[in-house]
mmCIF file of C-alpha atoms in Angstrom:
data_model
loop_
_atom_site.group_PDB
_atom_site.id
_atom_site.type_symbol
_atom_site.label_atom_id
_atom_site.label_comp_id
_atom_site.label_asym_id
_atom_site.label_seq_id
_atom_site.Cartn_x
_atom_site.Cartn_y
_atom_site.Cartn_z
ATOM 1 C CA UNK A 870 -25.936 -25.775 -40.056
ATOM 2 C CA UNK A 871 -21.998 -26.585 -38.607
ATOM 3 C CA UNK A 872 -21.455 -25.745 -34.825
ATOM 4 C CA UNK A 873 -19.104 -23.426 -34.559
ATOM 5 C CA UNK A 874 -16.107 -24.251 -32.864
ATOM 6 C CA UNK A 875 -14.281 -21.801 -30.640
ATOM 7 C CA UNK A 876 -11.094 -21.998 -30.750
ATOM 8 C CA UNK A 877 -8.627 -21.834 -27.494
ATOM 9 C CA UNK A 878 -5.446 -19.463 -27.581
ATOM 10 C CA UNK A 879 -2.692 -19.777 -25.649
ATOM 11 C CA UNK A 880 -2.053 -17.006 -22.989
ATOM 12 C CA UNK A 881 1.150 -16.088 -20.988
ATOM 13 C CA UNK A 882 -0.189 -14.948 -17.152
ATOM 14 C CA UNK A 883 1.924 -13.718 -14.838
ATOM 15 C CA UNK A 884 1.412 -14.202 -11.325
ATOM 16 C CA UNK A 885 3.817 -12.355 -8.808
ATOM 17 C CA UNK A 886 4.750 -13.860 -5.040
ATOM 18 C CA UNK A 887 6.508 -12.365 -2.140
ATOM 19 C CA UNK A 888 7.646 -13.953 1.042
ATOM 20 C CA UNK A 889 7.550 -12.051 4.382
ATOM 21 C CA UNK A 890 10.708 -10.201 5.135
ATOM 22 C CA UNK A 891 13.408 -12.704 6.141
ATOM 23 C CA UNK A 892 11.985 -15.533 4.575
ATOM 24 C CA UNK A 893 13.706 -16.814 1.281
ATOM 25 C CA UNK A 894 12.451 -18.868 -1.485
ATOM 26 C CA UNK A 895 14.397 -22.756 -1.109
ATOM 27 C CA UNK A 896 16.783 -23.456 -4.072
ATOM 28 C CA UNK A 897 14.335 -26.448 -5.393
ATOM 29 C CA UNK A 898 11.422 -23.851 -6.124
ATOM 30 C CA UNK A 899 10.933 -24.862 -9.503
ATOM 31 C CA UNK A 900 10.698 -28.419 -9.128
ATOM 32 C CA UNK A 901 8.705 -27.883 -5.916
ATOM 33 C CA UNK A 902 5.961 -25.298 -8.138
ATOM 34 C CA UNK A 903 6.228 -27.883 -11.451
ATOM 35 C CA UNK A 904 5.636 -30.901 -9.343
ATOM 36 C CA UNK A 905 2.268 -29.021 -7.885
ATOM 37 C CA UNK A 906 0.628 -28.571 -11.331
ATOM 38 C CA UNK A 907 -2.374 -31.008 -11.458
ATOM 39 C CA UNK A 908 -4.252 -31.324 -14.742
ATOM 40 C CA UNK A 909 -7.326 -29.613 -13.545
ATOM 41 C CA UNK A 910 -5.163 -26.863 -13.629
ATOM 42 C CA UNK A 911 -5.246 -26.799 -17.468
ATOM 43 C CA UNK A 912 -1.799 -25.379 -17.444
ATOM 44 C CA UNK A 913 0.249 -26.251 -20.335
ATOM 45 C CA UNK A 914 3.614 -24.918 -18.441
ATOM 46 C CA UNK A 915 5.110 -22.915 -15.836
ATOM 47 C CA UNK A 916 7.930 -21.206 -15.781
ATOM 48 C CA UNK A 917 9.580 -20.286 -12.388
ATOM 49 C CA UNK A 918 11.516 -17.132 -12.032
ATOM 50 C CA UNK A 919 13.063 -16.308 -8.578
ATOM 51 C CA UNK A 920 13.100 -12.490 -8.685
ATOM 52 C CA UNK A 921 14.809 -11.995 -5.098
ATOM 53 C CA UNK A 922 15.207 -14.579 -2.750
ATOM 54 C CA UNK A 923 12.009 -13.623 -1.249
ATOM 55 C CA UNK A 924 9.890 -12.519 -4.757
ATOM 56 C CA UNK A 925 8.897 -14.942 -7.324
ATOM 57 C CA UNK A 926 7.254 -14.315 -10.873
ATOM 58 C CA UNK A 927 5.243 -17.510 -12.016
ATOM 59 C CA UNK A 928 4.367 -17.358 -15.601
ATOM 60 C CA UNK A 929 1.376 -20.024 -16.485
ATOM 61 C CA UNK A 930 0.957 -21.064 -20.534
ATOM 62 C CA UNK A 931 -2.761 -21.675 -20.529
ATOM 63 C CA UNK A 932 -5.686 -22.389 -23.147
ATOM 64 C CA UNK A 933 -8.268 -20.286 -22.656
ATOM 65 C CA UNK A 934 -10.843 -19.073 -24.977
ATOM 66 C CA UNK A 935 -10.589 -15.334 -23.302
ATOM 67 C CA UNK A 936 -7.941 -13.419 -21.399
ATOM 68 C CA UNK A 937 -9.973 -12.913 -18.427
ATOM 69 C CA UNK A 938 -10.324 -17.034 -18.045
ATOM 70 C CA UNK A 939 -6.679 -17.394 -18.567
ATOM 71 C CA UNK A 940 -6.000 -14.974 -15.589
ATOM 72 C CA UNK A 941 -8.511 -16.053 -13.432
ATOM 73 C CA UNK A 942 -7.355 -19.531 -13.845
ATOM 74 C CA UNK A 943 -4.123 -18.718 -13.319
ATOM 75 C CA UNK A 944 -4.694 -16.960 -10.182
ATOM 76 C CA UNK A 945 -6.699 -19.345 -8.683
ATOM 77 C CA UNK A 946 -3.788 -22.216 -9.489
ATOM 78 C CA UNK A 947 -1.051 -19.477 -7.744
ATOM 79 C CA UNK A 948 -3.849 -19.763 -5.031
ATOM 80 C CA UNK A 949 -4.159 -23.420 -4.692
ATOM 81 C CA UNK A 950 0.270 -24.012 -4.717
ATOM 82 C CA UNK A 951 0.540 -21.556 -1.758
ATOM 83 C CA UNK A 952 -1.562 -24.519 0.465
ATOM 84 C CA UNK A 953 -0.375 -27.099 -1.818
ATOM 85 C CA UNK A 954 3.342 -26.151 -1.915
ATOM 86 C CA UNK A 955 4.643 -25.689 1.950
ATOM 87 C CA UNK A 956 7.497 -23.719 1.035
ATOM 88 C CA UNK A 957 5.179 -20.718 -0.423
ATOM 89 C CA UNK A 958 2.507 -20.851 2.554
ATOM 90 C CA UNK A 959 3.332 -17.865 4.029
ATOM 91 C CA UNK A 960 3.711 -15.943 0.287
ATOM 92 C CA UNK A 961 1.267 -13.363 -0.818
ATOM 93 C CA UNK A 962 0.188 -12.927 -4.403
ATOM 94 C CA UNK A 963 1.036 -9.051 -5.404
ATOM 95 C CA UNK A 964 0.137 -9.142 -8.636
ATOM 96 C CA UNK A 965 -0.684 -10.589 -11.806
ATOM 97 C CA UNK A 966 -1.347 -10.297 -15.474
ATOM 98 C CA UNK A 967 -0.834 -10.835 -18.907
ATOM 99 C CA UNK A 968 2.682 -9.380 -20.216
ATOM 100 C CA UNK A 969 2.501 -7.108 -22.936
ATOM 101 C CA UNK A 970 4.491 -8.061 -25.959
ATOM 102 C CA UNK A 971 6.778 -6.038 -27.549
ATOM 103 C CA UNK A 972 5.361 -4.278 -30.919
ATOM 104 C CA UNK A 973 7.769 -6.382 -33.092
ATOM 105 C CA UNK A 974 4.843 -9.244 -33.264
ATOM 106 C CA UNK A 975 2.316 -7.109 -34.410
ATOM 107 C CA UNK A 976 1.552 -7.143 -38.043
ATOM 108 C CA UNK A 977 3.303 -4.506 -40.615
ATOM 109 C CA UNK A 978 2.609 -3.405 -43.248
ATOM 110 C CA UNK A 979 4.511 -4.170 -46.972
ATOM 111 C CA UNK A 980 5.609 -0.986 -49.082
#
């Protein structure tokens, strides 16, 4: 009998920031946020996306064998850069999640 091998997929997690009010995100953010990323993390990449200059969308490219892994290991690396990163210490996650692709990458069907 084979083992049968699972097979990771690559998920897209979203993980939204916000300063307190009068606080604003430094110009270097990205570098600052890449630069963090350990390999325990498992991330594959992060993109940076200032939203405001006090909101910040984080989107982690993970393998994960399940959605709920991906997200929870996502979140927990947004976790670990606000004590890691001293220029998000005072940010609060306020949300997070998997964005939902647009229809046009879902299979069709031939006439």
């Amino acid at each position: 009998m084979n083992p049968v091998e699972t097979l990771e997929r690559m998920y897209l997690v979203h993980i939204y920031l916000e300063l307190p009010s009068g606080e604003e995100l430094p110009q270097n953010i990205r570098t600052l946020v890449r630069s963090a990323i350990a390999p325990r993390d498992r991330v594959e990449h992060v993109a940076v996306h200032p939203v405001s200059p006090s909101e910040l969308t984080l989107g982690f490219y993970l393998l994960a064998d399940a959605l709920e892994e991906a997200e929870e290991r996502a979140l927990r690396t947004a976790r670990r850069l606000l004590f890691s990163v001293p220029q998000l210490a005072t940010a609060r996650p306020t949300g997070a999640g998997a964005p939902l692709m647009p229809l046009a990458f879902e299979p069709q069907t031939v006439d």
